[in-house]
């Protein structure tokens, strides 16, 4: 099966103007117009712009597209264009890319052969080729029902520039209709390989910075989704978040203590664990603690809390708590659950702090004041934590906000 691809470009590298830029451009054109016979009380007479030097090609892409309007004109241009024959589609698109970057005005007609595939229709072949042309040139086309027809030997389609005023259609407003990007935003295989190689060592933020340095058009959301899918082998143990977390923690019993809390309100889901090795290093040396919380960090209405301990001007994570109160109707459910967690940590790790740091949420809950009654409250402070011999992603600095 042989396919003949014809592409006609009358102007290249013309940036698409937004409304504001277009207004500025029109105002500048008005200022540059020449007037004759301009006197006080007299109307100015405009002199028509000299177009004798034009080559028939407009710098406006809309005007350039309107130079060809009928199928007869298209057929005549195609017949006048020299046909280039290529062995593969890669060779044809490579030649198109080279010519597109070299010539100001381009008429390109290329032919290459593809094997017959009964699962791919003629229309689908043309759609795939059009997308490849988009990647090579950056141009976007539009197609109407009248511009394609079935032939005895194949399928013929005419693509028009998306800025063609002559074929502009009335906007069809639709909600959640995603705009077609003017550049390729798919995640290339080489970027996927980079994520795969570093998935065990880099956080999503560090991964995004590394990948976007090589591929600026890729979004952080794309990188995060790819990182999450590839890293599931390290942390995903169950389709439910809390059971999955508990199964994962059970695999690291030498590093963490999993606590069973008492007097937790009905309907509250809570999972707490402590950092065993850190507690051994700071046993009975802690005089300063603080609680911090995260918000909207997952899709399962779970809140993450951390108990930080200060030693030698550095903060260390002593314990973490995953909490959900979505299914509980008891009054003060969050305060009671957090108080139970703080009490458990105090008794298990023998923590009797002198200073207690308050955060914004704790001012309302009063959890630390009731649990660590002997401590002195101080102003809001963010405690980071430092661990030796770990990558940079595990390092934060402590200090007041």
mmCIF file of C-alpha atoms in Angstrom:
data_model
loop_
_atom_site.group_PDB
_atom_site.id
_atom_site.type_symbol
_atom_site.label_atom_id
_atom_site.label_comp_id
_atom_site.label_asym_id
_atom_site.label_seq_id
_atom_site.Cartn_x
_atom_site.Cartn_y
_atom_site.Cartn_z
ATOM 1 C CA UNK A 1 0.000 0.000 0.000
ATOM 2 C CA UNK A 2 1.501 3.352 -1.062
ATOM 3 C CA UNK A 3 0.650 6.700 0.466
ATOM 4 C CA UNK A 4 1.279 10.112 -1.089
ATOM 5 C CA UNK A 5 1.547 12.915 1.446
ATOM 6 C CA UNK A 6 1.340 16.511 0.226
ATOM 7 C CA UNK A 7 2.002 19.457 2.505
ATOM 8 C CA UNK A 8 1.862 23.093 1.401
ATOM 9 C CA UNK A 9 3.159 25.796 3.735
ATOM 10 C CA UNK A 10 3.051 29.408 2.579
ATOM 11 C CA UNK A 11 4.621 30.947 5.670
ATOM 12 C CA UNK A 12 6.541 29.490 8.587
ATOM 13 C CA UNK A 13 7.392 30.565 12.118
ATOM 14 C CA UNK A 14 4.573 33.110 12.386
ATOM 15 C CA UNK A 15 3.622 33.377 16.061
ATOM 16 C CA UNK A 16 0.004 33.182 16.974
ATOM 17 C CA UNK A 17 -1.175 36.451 18.555
ATOM 18 C CA UNK A 18 -3.500 36.653 21.488
ATOM 19 C CA UNK A 19 -6.148 39.382 21.704
ATOM 20 C CA UNK A 20 -4.002 41.813 23.674
ATOM 21 C CA UNK A 21 -1.023 41.418 21.347
ATOM 22 C CA UNK A 22 -3.288 41.823 18.321
ATOM 23 C CA UNK A 23 -4.705 45.105 19.672
ATOM 24 C CA UNK A 24 -1.195 46.425 20.255
ATOM 25 C CA UNK A 25 -0.218 45.381 16.730
ATOM 26 C CA UNK A 26 -3.245 47.135 15.213
ATOM 27 C CA UNK A 27 -2.558 50.332 17.165
ATOM 28 C CA UNK A 28 1.027 50.371 15.925
ATOM 29 C CA UNK A 29 -0.165 49.955 12.342
ATOM 30 C CA UNK A 30 -2.532 52.910 12.735
ATOM 31 C CA UNK A 31 0.304 55.117 13.961
ATOM 32 C CA UNK A 32 2.468 54.167 10.983
ATOM 33 C CA UNK A 33 -0.100 55.034 8.288
ATOM 34 C CA UNK A 34 0.792 57.971 6.055
ATOM 35 C CA UNK A 35 -1.558 60.922 5.606
ATOM 36 C CA UNK A 36 -1.499 63.765 3.026
ATOM 37 C CA UNK A 37 -3.109 67.213 3.139
ATOM 38 C CA UNK A 38 -3.449 67.225 6.928
ATOM 39 C CA UNK A 39 -4.268 70.759 8.156
ATOM 40 C CA UNK A 40 -6.225 72.203 11.059
ATOM 41 C CA UNK A 41 -9.963 71.728 10.557
ATOM 42 C CA UNK A 42 -9.407 69.379 7.668
ATOM 43 C CA UNK A 43 -9.831 65.621 7.627
ATOM 44 C CA UNK A 44 -6.757 63.586 6.944
ATOM 45 C CA UNK A 45 -6.636 61.616 3.729
ATOM 46 C CA UNK A 46 -5.104 58.227 3.936
ATOM 47 C CA UNK A 47 -2.658 57.077 1.306
ATOM 48 C CA UNK A 48 -3.044 53.435 0.350
ATOM 49 C CA UNK A 49 -0.179 51.288 1.435
ATOM 50 C CA UNK A 50 2.286 50.299 -1.238
ATOM 51 C CA UNK A 51 2.070 46.581 -1.854
ATOM 52 C CA UNK A 52 4.070 46.480 -5.058
ATOM 53 C CA UNK A 53 7.027 44.971 -3.258
ATOM 54 C CA UNK A 54 5.040 42.060 -1.881
ATOM 55 C CA UNK A 55 5.723 38.625 -3.257
ATOM 56 C CA UNK A 56 2.174 37.435 -2.855
ATOM 57 C CA UNK A 57 2.897 35.937 0.555
ATOM 58 C CA UNK A 58 1.448 37.672 3.582
ATOM 59 C CA UNK A 59 3.139 37.734 6.976
ATOM 60 C CA UNK A 60 -0.317 37.156 8.437
ATOM 61 C CA UNK A 61 -0.942 33.395 8.536
ATOM 62 C CA UNK A 62 -4.681 33.939 8.062
ATOM 63 C CA UNK A 63 -4.140 35.869 4.833
ATOM 64 C CA UNK A 64 -1.537 33.373 3.712
ATOM 65 C CA UNK A 65 -3.984 30.506 4.160
ATOM 66 C CA UNK A 66 -6.680 32.349 2.214
ATOM 67 C CA UNK A 67 -4.529 32.521 -0.910
ATOM 68 C CA UNK A 68 -5.727 29.020 -1.803
ATOM 69 C CA UNK A 69 -9.467 28.530 -1.600
ATOM 70 C CA UNK A 70 -10.617 25.970 -4.148
ATOM 71 C CA UNK A 71 -9.757 22.339 -4.781
ATOM 72 C CA UNK A 72 -8.762 23.199 -8.362
ATOM 73 C CA UNK A 73 -6.120 25.572 -7.038
ATOM 74 C CA UNK A 74 -4.881 22.891 -4.656
ATOM 75 C CA UNK A 75 -4.681 20.286 -7.426
ATOM 76 C CA UNK A 76 -2.745 22.702 -9.639
ATOM 77 C CA UNK A 77 -0.264 23.460 -6.854
ATOM 78 C CA UNK A 78 0.173 19.751 -6.164
ATOM 79 C CA UNK A 79 0.801 18.965 -9.817
ATOM 80 C CA UNK A 80 3.400 21.762 -10.036
ATOM 81 C CA UNK A 81 5.273 20.516 -6.949
ATOM 82 C CA UNK A 82 8.114 18.058 -7.476
ATOM 83 C CA UNK A 83 7.465 14.708 -5.827
ATOM 84 C CA UNK A 84 10.122 13.178 -3.574
ATOM 85 C CA UNK A 85 10.091 9.407 -2.986
ATOM 86 C CA UNK A 86 11.309 8.023 0.343
ATOM 87 C CA UNK A 87 11.867 4.479 1.564
ATOM 88 C CA UNK A 88 10.344 5.048 5.010
ATOM 89 C CA UNK A 89 8.183 7.553 6.808
ATOM 90 C CA UNK A 90 11.121 8.493 9.063
ATOM 91 C CA UNK A 91 13.117 9.617 6.024
ATOM 92 C CA UNK A 92 10.220 11.671 4.701
ATOM 93 C CA UNK A 93 9.552 13.455 7.987
ATOM 94 C CA UNK A 94 13.288 14.004 8.470
ATOM 95 C CA UNK A 95 13.470 15.682 5.070
ATOM 96 C CA UNK A 96 10.374 17.726 5.883
ATOM 97 C CA UNK A 97 11.934 18.865 9.153
ATOM 98 C CA UNK A 98 15.145 19.930 7.387
ATOM 99 C CA UNK A 99 13.358 21.830 4.624
ATOM 100 C CA UNK A 100 10.960 23.442 7.058
ATOM 101 C CA UNK A 101 13.869 24.902 9.039
ATOM 102 C CA UNK A 102 15.805 25.930 5.919
ATOM 103 C CA UNK A 103 13.291 27.566 3.583
ATOM 104 C CA UNK A 104 11.122 30.584 4.320
ATOM 105 C CA UNK A 105 8.366 29.364 1.990
ATOM 106 C CA UNK A 106 7.917 25.646 1.512
ATOM 107 C CA UNK A 107 6.109 23.415 -0.943
ATOM 108 C CA UNK A 108 6.656 19.811 -0.020
ATOM 109 C CA UNK A 109 5.359 16.646 -1.642
ATOM 110 C CA UNK A 110 6.587 13.328 -0.352
ATOM 111 C CA UNK A 111 5.755 9.663 -0.947
ATOM 112 C CA UNK A 112 6.603 6.609 1.112
ATOM 113 C CA UNK A 113 5.346 3.025 1.243
ATOM 114 C CA UNK A 114 3.736 1.358 4.230
ATOM 115 C CA UNK A 115 2.609 -2.288 4.585
ATOM 116 C CA UNK A 116 -1.063 -3.086 4.243
ATOM 117 C CA UNK A 117 -2.767 -3.426 7.628
ATOM 118 C CA UNK A 118 -6.422 -4.471 7.659
ATOM 119 C CA UNK A 119 -6.823 -3.212 11.242
ATOM 120 C CA UNK A 120 -5.921 0.377 10.299
ATOM 121 C CA UNK A 121 -8.299 2.250 8.018
ATOM 122 C CA UNK A 122 -7.288 4.835 5.438
ATOM 123 C CA UNK A 123 -8.719 7.603 7.606
ATOM 124 C CA UNK A 124 -6.684 6.433 10.614
ATOM 125 C CA UNK A 125 -3.491 6.390 8.548
ATOM 126 C CA UNK A 126 -4.085 9.997 7.545
ATOM 127 C CA UNK A 127 -4.778 11.032 11.130
ATOM 128 C CA UNK A 128 -1.502 9.465 12.279
ATOM 129 C CA UNK A 129 0.437 11.174 9.495
ATOM 130 C CA UNK A 130 -1.171 14.526 10.340
ATOM 131 C CA UNK A 131 -0.026 14.189 13.959
ATOM 132 C CA UNK A 132 3.522 13.492 12.778
ATOM 133 C CA UNK A 133 3.400 16.647 10.656
ATOM 134 C CA UNK A 134 2.263 18.567 13.749
ATOM 135 C CA UNK A 135 5.308 17.315 15.647
ATOM 136 C CA UNK A 136 7.707 18.227 12.842
ATOM 137 C CA UNK A 137 6.346 21.667 11.908
ATOM 138 C CA UNK A 138 4.365 22.834 14.910
ATOM 139 C CA UNK A 139 1.427 23.796 12.675
ATOM 140 C CA UNK A 140 -2.111 22.917 13.675
ATOM 141 C CA UNK A 141 -4.767 22.045 11.113
ATOM 142 C CA UNK A 142 -8.515 21.770 11.074
ATOM 143 C CA UNK A 143 -10.704 19.542 8.921
ATOM 144 C CA UNK A 144 -14.362 19.769 7.965
ATOM 145 C CA UNK A 145 -16.724 17.085 6.710
ATOM 146 C CA UNK A 146 -16.569 18.518 3.186
ATOM 147 C CA UNK A 147 -12.784 18.307 3.023
ATOM 148 C CA UNK A 148 -12.342 14.553 2.892
ATOM 149 C CA UNK A 149 -13.666 11.959 0.511
ATOM 150 C CA UNK A 150 -13.297 8.283 -0.268
ATOM 151 C CA UNK A 151 -11.451 7.414 -3.480
ATOM 152 C CA UNK A 152 -11.241 4.168 -5.403
ATOM 153 C CA UNK A 153 -7.552 3.938 -4.575
ATOM 154 C CA UNK A 154 -7.609 5.304 -1.044
ATOM 155 C CA UNK A 155 -8.704 8.343 0.911
ATOM 156 C CA UNK A 156 -8.159 12.048 0.307
ATOM 157 C CA UNK A 157 -8.287 14.733 2.973
ATOM 158 C CA UNK A 158 -7.604 18.463 2.931
ATOM 159 C CA UNK A 159 -6.302 20.059 6.106
ATOM 160 C CA UNK A 160 -6.583 23.805 6.542
ATOM 161 C CA UNK A 161 -4.689 26.112 8.855
ATOM 162 C CA UNK A 162 -6.462 26.577 12.172
ATOM 163 C CA UNK A 163 -6.193 30.375 11.696
ATOM 164 C CA UNK A 164 -7.901 30.404 8.296
ATOM 165 C CA UNK A 165 -10.600 33.095 8.504
ATOM 166 C CA UNK A 166 -12.348 31.861 5.337
ATOM 167 C CA UNK A 167 -13.119 28.529 6.995
ATOM 168 C CA UNK A 168 -13.635 29.751 10.518
ATOM 169 C CA UNK A 169 -16.614 28.108 12.214
ATOM 170 C CA UNK A 170 -18.844 29.337 14.961
ATOM 171 C CA UNK A 171 -17.590 28.328 18.388
ATOM 172 C CA UNK A 172 -19.324 25.323 19.866
ATOM 173 C CA UNK A 173 -19.149 25.940 23.610
ATOM 174 C CA UNK A 174 -18.693 22.768 25.622
ATOM 175 C CA UNK A 175 -17.655 22.235 29.208
ATOM 176 C CA UNK A 176 -14.473 20.323 30.076
ATOM 177 C CA UNK A 177 -13.299 20.434 26.451
ATOM 178 C CA UNK A 178 -9.519 20.224 26.516
ATOM 179 C CA UNK A 179 -7.649 22.500 24.153
ATOM 180 C CA UNK A 180 -5.357 20.787 21.654
ATOM 181 C CA UNK A 181 -1.785 21.690 22.554
ATOM 182 C CA UNK A 182 0.306 23.514 19.968
ATOM 183 C CA UNK A 183 3.279 21.362 20.910
ATOM 184 C CA UNK A 184 3.891 17.732 21.782
ATOM 185 C CA UNK A 185 3.353 17.127 25.518
ATOM 186 C CA UNK A 186 3.520 13.350 25.545
ATOM 187 C CA UNK A 187 6.085 11.792 27.865
ATOM 188 C CA UNK A 188 8.926 10.509 25.634
ATOM 189 C CA UNK A 189 10.468 7.070 26.279
ATOM 190 C CA UNK A 190 13.793 8.627 27.295
ATOM 191 C CA UNK A 191 12.031 10.632 30.031
ATOM 192 C CA UNK A 192 10.304 7.468 31.219
ATOM 193 C CA UNK A 193 13.714 5.775 31.408
ATOM 194 C CA UNK A 194 15.071 8.655 33.506
ATOM 195 C CA UNK A 195 12.178 8.337 35.944
ATOM 196 C CA UNK A 196 12.590 4.567 36.101
ATOM 197 C CA UNK A 197 16.310 4.864 36.887
ATOM 198 C CA UNK A 198 15.800 7.391 39.700
ATOM 199 C CA UNK A 199 12.422 6.328 41.068
ATOM 200 C CA UNK A 200 13.938 4.753 44.179
ATOM 201 C CA UNK A 201 16.132 7.713 45.092
ATOM 202 C CA UNK A 202 14.419 10.961 44.072
ATOM 203 C CA UNK A 203 11.300 12.622 45.425
ATOM 204 C CA UNK A 204 8.651 13.817 42.926
ATOM 205 C CA UNK A 205 9.881 17.431 43.216
ATOM 206 C CA UNK A 206 13.504 16.475 42.558
ATOM 207 C CA UNK A 207 12.387 14.132 39.781
ATOM 208 C CA UNK A 208 10.394 16.919 38.105
ATOM 209 C CA UNK A 209 13.381 19.287 38.183
ATOM 210 C CA UNK A 210 15.662 16.649 36.659
ATOM 211 C CA UNK A 211 13.270 15.638 33.871
ATOM 212 C CA UNK A 212 12.107 19.172 33.020
ATOM 213 C CA UNK A 213 15.716 20.290 32.615
ATOM 214 C CA UNK A 214 15.887 18.005 29.573
ATOM 215 C CA UNK A 215 12.212 18.235 28.522
ATOM 216 C CA UNK A 216 10.807 21.702 29.408
ATOM 217 C CA UNK A 217 7.366 21.043 27.870
ATOM 218 C CA UNK A 218 6.581 18.144 30.216
ATOM 219 C CA UNK A 219 4.444 19.147 33.206
ATOM 220 C CA UNK A 220 5.098 18.283 36.840
ATOM 221 C CA UNK A 221 1.749 16.465 36.966
ATOM 222 C CA UNK A 222 2.849 14.092 34.184
ATOM 223 C CA UNK A 223 6.098 13.350 35.993
ATOM 224 C CA UNK A 224 4.318 12.796 39.305
ATOM 225 C CA UNK A 225 1.851 10.337 37.750
ATOM 226 C CA UNK A 226 4.673 8.389 36.103
ATOM 227 C CA UNK A 227 6.695 8.403 39.336
ATOM 228 C CA UNK A 228 3.687 7.194 41.347
ATOM 229 C CA UNK A 229 2.988 4.331 38.945
ATOM 230 C CA UNK A 230 6.618 3.183 38.782
ATOM 231 C CA UNK A 231 7.267 3.488 42.525
ATOM 232 C CA UNK A 232 4.238 1.452 43.621
ATOM 233 C CA UNK A 233 6.393 -1.650 43.900
ATOM 234 C CA UNK A 234 8.182 -0.038 46.853
ATOM 235 C CA UNK A 235 5.178 1.089 48.905
ATOM 236 C CA UNK A 236 1.871 -0.258 47.597
ATOM 237 C CA UNK A 237 0.620 -3.270 49.553
ATOM 238 C CA UNK A 238 -3.185 -2.923 49.458
ATOM 239 C CA UNK A 239 -5.834 -0.965 47.567
ATOM 240 C CA UNK A 240 -6.904 0.636 50.883
ATOM 241 C CA UNK A 241 -4.493 3.236 52.238
ATOM 242 C CA UNK A 242 -4.424 2.419 55.953
ATOM 243 C CA UNK A 243 -4.126 -1.388 55.517
ATOM 244 C CA UNK A 244 -1.463 -0.796 52.876
ATOM 245 C CA UNK A 245 0.495 1.455 55.250
ATOM 246 C CA UNK A 246 0.233 -1.033 58.100
ATOM 247 C CA UNK A 247 1.442 -3.924 55.938
ATOM 248 C CA UNK A 248 4.375 -1.832 54.776
ATOM 249 C CA UNK A 249 5.293 -0.830 58.342
ATOM 250 C CA UNK A 250 5.157 -4.467 59.448
ATOM 251 C CA UNK A 251 7.990 -5.149 57.010
ATOM 252 C CA UNK A 252 10.194 -2.668 58.915
ATOM 253 C CA UNK A 253 9.685 -3.761 62.511
ATOM 254 C CA UNK A 254 13.365 -3.113 63.262
ATOM 255 C CA UNK A 255 12.931 0.572 62.399
ATOM 256 C CA UNK A 256 9.446 1.483 63.658
ATOM 257 C CA UNK A 257 7.114 0.845 66.580
ATOM 258 C CA UNK A 258 3.420 0.483 65.693
ATOM 259 C CA UNK A 259 1.200 1.737 68.526
ATOM 260 C CA UNK A 260 -2.232 0.462 69.544
ATOM 261 C CA UNK A 261 -4.196 3.400 70.934
ATOM 262 C CA UNK A 262 -6.910 3.284 73.578
ATOM 263 C CA UNK A 263 -10.129 5.269 74.020
ATOM 264 C CA UNK A 264 -10.373 6.281 70.369
ATOM 265 C CA UNK A 265 -13.827 7.669 69.361
ATOM 266 C CA UNK A 266 -16.033 5.356 67.340
ATOM 267 C CA UNK A 267 -15.725 5.784 63.591
ATOM 268 C CA UNK A 268 -12.221 7.287 63.746
ATOM 269 C CA UNK A 269 -9.552 5.581 61.616
ATOM 270 C CA UNK A 270 -6.061 6.092 63.027
ATOM 271 C CA UNK A 271 -2.639 4.527 62.538
ATOM 272 C CA UNK A 272 0.384 5.659 64.576
ATOM 273 C CA UNK A 273 4.000 4.610 64.567
ATOM 274 C CA UNK A 274 7.257 5.773 66.138
ATOM 275 C CA UNK A 275 10.819 5.993 64.853
ATOM 276 C CA UNK A 276 12.585 3.380 66.959
ATOM 277 C CA UNK A 277 16.213 4.179 66.122
ATOM 278 C CA UNK A 278 15.799 7.931 66.623
ATOM 279 C CA UNK A 279 14.146 7.374 69.988
ATOM 280 C CA UNK A 280 17.077 5.245 71.142
ATOM 281 C CA UNK A 281 19.524 8.047 70.334
ATOM 282 C CA UNK A 282 17.434 10.715 72.091
ATOM 283 C CA UNK A 283 16.113 8.658 74.989
ATOM 284 C CA UNK A 284 15.374 10.991 77.942
ATOM 285 C CA UNK A 285 17.206 13.863 76.200
ATOM 286 C CA UNK A 286 14.146 15.587 74.733
ATOM 287 C CA UNK A 287 13.147 18.914 76.298
ATOM 288 C CA UNK A 288 11.332 20.452 73.333
ATOM 289 C CA UNK A 289 8.560 19.043 71.108
ATOM 290 C CA UNK A 290 6.183 20.280 68.451
ATOM 291 C CA UNK A 291 3.367 18.899 66.338
ATOM 292 C CA UNK A 292 2.913 19.605 62.659
ATOM 293 C CA UNK A 293 0.195 18.604 60.230
ATOM 294 C CA UNK A 294 -0.344 18.305 56.493
ATOM 295 C CA UNK A 295 -3.545 18.940 54.571
ATOM 296 C CA UNK A 296 -4.949 17.561 51.315
ATOM 297 C CA UNK A 297 -1.970 15.309 50.631
ATOM 298 C CA UNK A 298 -3.945 12.294 49.384
ATOM 299 C CA UNK A 299 -7.256 11.271 47.858
ATOM 300 C CA UNK A 300 -8.648 9.345 50.850
ATOM 301 C CA UNK A 301 -9.374 12.183 53.325
ATOM 302 C CA UNK A 302 -6.449 11.117 55.517
ATOM 303 C CA UNK A 303 -4.619 13.681 57.639
ATOM 304 C CA UNK A 304 -0.924 13.212 58.414
ATOM 305 C CA UNK A 305 0.508 14.462 61.726
ATOM 306 C CA UNK A 306 4.093 14.342 62.957
ATOM 307 C CA UNK A 307 5.603 14.757 66.421
ATOM 308 C CA UNK A 308 8.961 16.513 66.174
ATOM 309 C CA UNK A 309 11.590 16.550 68.918
ATOM 310 C CA UNK A 310 14.381 19.109 69.249
ATOM 311 C CA UNK A 311 17.938 18.268 70.247
ATOM 312 C CA UNK A 312 21.039 20.395 69.777
ATOM 313 C CA UNK A 313 19.222 22.911 67.526
ATOM 314 C CA UNK A 314 17.992 20.198 65.168
ATOM 315 C CA UNK A 315 14.571 18.641 64.783
ATOM 316 C CA UNK A 316 13.961 14.903 64.638
ATOM 317 C CA UNK A 317 10.750 13.012 63.750
ATOM 318 C CA UNK A 318 9.688 10.910 66.710
ATOM 319 C CA UNK A 319 6.297 9.684 65.549
ATOM 320 C CA UNK A 320 3.718 9.911 62.759
ATOM 321 C CA UNK A 321 -0.050 9.574 62.761
ATOM 322 C CA UNK A 322 -2.496 8.958 59.913
ATOM 323 C CA UNK A 323 -5.989 10.054 60.884
ATOM 324 C CA UNK A 324 -9.438 10.107 59.314
ATOM 325 C CA UNK A 325 -12.554 11.378 61.116
ATOM 326 C CA UNK A 326 -14.841 11.344 58.070
ATOM 327 C CA UNK A 327 -17.076 8.529 59.374
ATOM 328 C CA UNK A 328 -17.266 9.634 63.028
ATOM 329 C CA UNK A 329 -20.083 11.786 64.451
ATOM 330 C CA UNK A 330 -18.769 12.135 68.005
ATOM 331 C CA UNK A 331 -18.078 15.610 69.386
ATOM 332 C CA UNK A 332 -14.383 16.501 69.699
ATOM 333 C CA UNK A 333 -13.358 13.401 67.749
ATOM 334 C CA UNK A 334 -10.142 14.841 66.322
ATOM 335 C CA UNK A 335 -8.964 16.291 69.639
ATOM 336 C CA UNK A 336 -9.591 13.006 71.472
ATOM 337 C CA UNK A 337 -7.824 10.942 68.816
ATOM 338 C CA UNK A 338 -4.756 13.190 68.767
ATOM 339 C CA UNK A 339 -4.676 13.333 72.564
ATOM 340 C CA UNK A 340 -4.673 9.531 72.657
ATOM 341 C CA UNK A 341 -1.767 9.449 70.231
ATOM 342 C CA UNK A 342 0.249 12.073 72.146
ATOM 343 C CA UNK A 343 -0.376 10.262 75.440
ATOM 344 C CA UNK A 344 0.770 6.963 73.953
ATOM 345 C CA UNK A 345 3.995 8.542 72.676
ATOM 346 C CA UNK A 346 4.633 10.224 76.033
ATOM 347 C CA UNK A 347 4.315 6.950 77.930
ATOM 348 C CA UNK A 348 6.139 4.752 75.416
ATOM 349 C CA UNK A 349 9.124 7.049 74.863
ATOM 350 C CA UNK A 350 9.152 8.782 78.304
ATOM 351 C CA UNK A 351 8.877 12.265 76.830
ATOM 352 C CA UNK A 352 8.468 15.113 79.367
ATOM 353 C CA UNK A 353 9.227 18.312 77.438
ATOM 354 C CA UNK A 354 9.962 21.705 78.954
ATOM 355 C CA UNK A 355 8.873 23.612 75.841
ATOM 356 C CA UNK A 356 5.916 22.844 73.592
ATOM 357 C CA UNK A 357 5.650 24.443 70.165
ATOM 358 C CA UNK A 358 2.213 25.382 68.906
ATOM 359 C CA UNK A 359 1.075 25.365 65.299
ATOM 360 C CA UNK A 360 -1.977 27.028 63.781
ATOM 361 C CA UNK A 361 -4.232 23.963 64.062
ATOM 362 C CA UNK A 362 -3.061 23.230 67.631
ATOM 363 C CA UNK A 363 -4.235 26.622 68.861
ATOM 364 C CA UNK A 364 -7.770 25.372 68.307
ATOM 365 C CA UNK A 365 -7.396 21.750 69.391
ATOM 366 C CA UNK A 366 -5.288 22.254 72.534
ATOM 367 C CA UNK A 367 -3.943 18.703 72.224
ATOM 368 C CA UNK A 368 -0.427 19.437 73.412
ATOM 369 C CA UNK A 369 -1.460 21.651 76.312
ATOM 370 C CA UNK A 370 -3.587 18.878 77.790
ATOM 371 C CA UNK A 371 -1.065 16.108 77.133
ATOM 372 C CA UNK A 372 2.168 17.917 77.983
ATOM 373 C CA UNK A 373 0.756 20.069 80.784
ATOM 374 C CA UNK A 374 4.142 20.762 82.327
ATOM 375 C CA UNK A 375 5.596 22.299 79.201
ATOM 376 C CA UNK A 376 5.888 26.008 78.456
ATOM 377 C CA UNK A 377 4.079 27.154 75.308
ATOM 378 C CA UNK A 378 6.130 29.202 72.847
ATOM 379 C CA UNK A 379 5.332 30.969 69.593
ATOM 380 C CA UNK A 380 4.713 29.046 66.403
ATOM 381 C CA UNK A 381 7.882 27.406 65.123
ATOM 382 C CA UNK A 382 8.640 24.999 62.316
ATOM 383 C CA UNK A 383 11.059 22.222 63.203
ATOM 384 C CA UNK A 384 12.984 20.494 60.464
ATOM 385 C CA UNK A 385 15.047 17.389 60.945
ATOM 386 C CA UNK A 386 18.556 16.303 60.077
ATOM 387 C CA UNK A 387 19.918 12.802 59.685
ATOM 388 C CA UNK A 388 23.501 11.965 58.860
ATOM 389 C CA UNK A 389 24.681 9.891 55.904
ATOM 390 C CA UNK A 390 21.443 10.337 53.956
ATOM 391 C CA UNK A 391 20.792 11.918 50.539
ATOM 392 C CA UNK A 392 19.960 15.603 50.344
ATOM 393 C CA UNK A 393 16.244 14.929 49.966
ATOM 394 C CA UNK A 394 16.117 13.925 53.661
ATOM 395 C CA UNK A 395 17.687 17.145 54.960
ATOM 396 C CA UNK A 396 15.823 20.187 56.295
ATOM 397 C CA UNK A 397 16.879 23.041 58.521
ATOM 398 C CA UNK A 398 15.206 24.117 61.707
ATOM 399 C CA UNK A 399 14.339 27.647 62.684
ATOM 400 C CA UNK A 400 11.480 29.964 63.599
ATOM 401 C CA UNK A 401 9.068 31.078 60.910
#
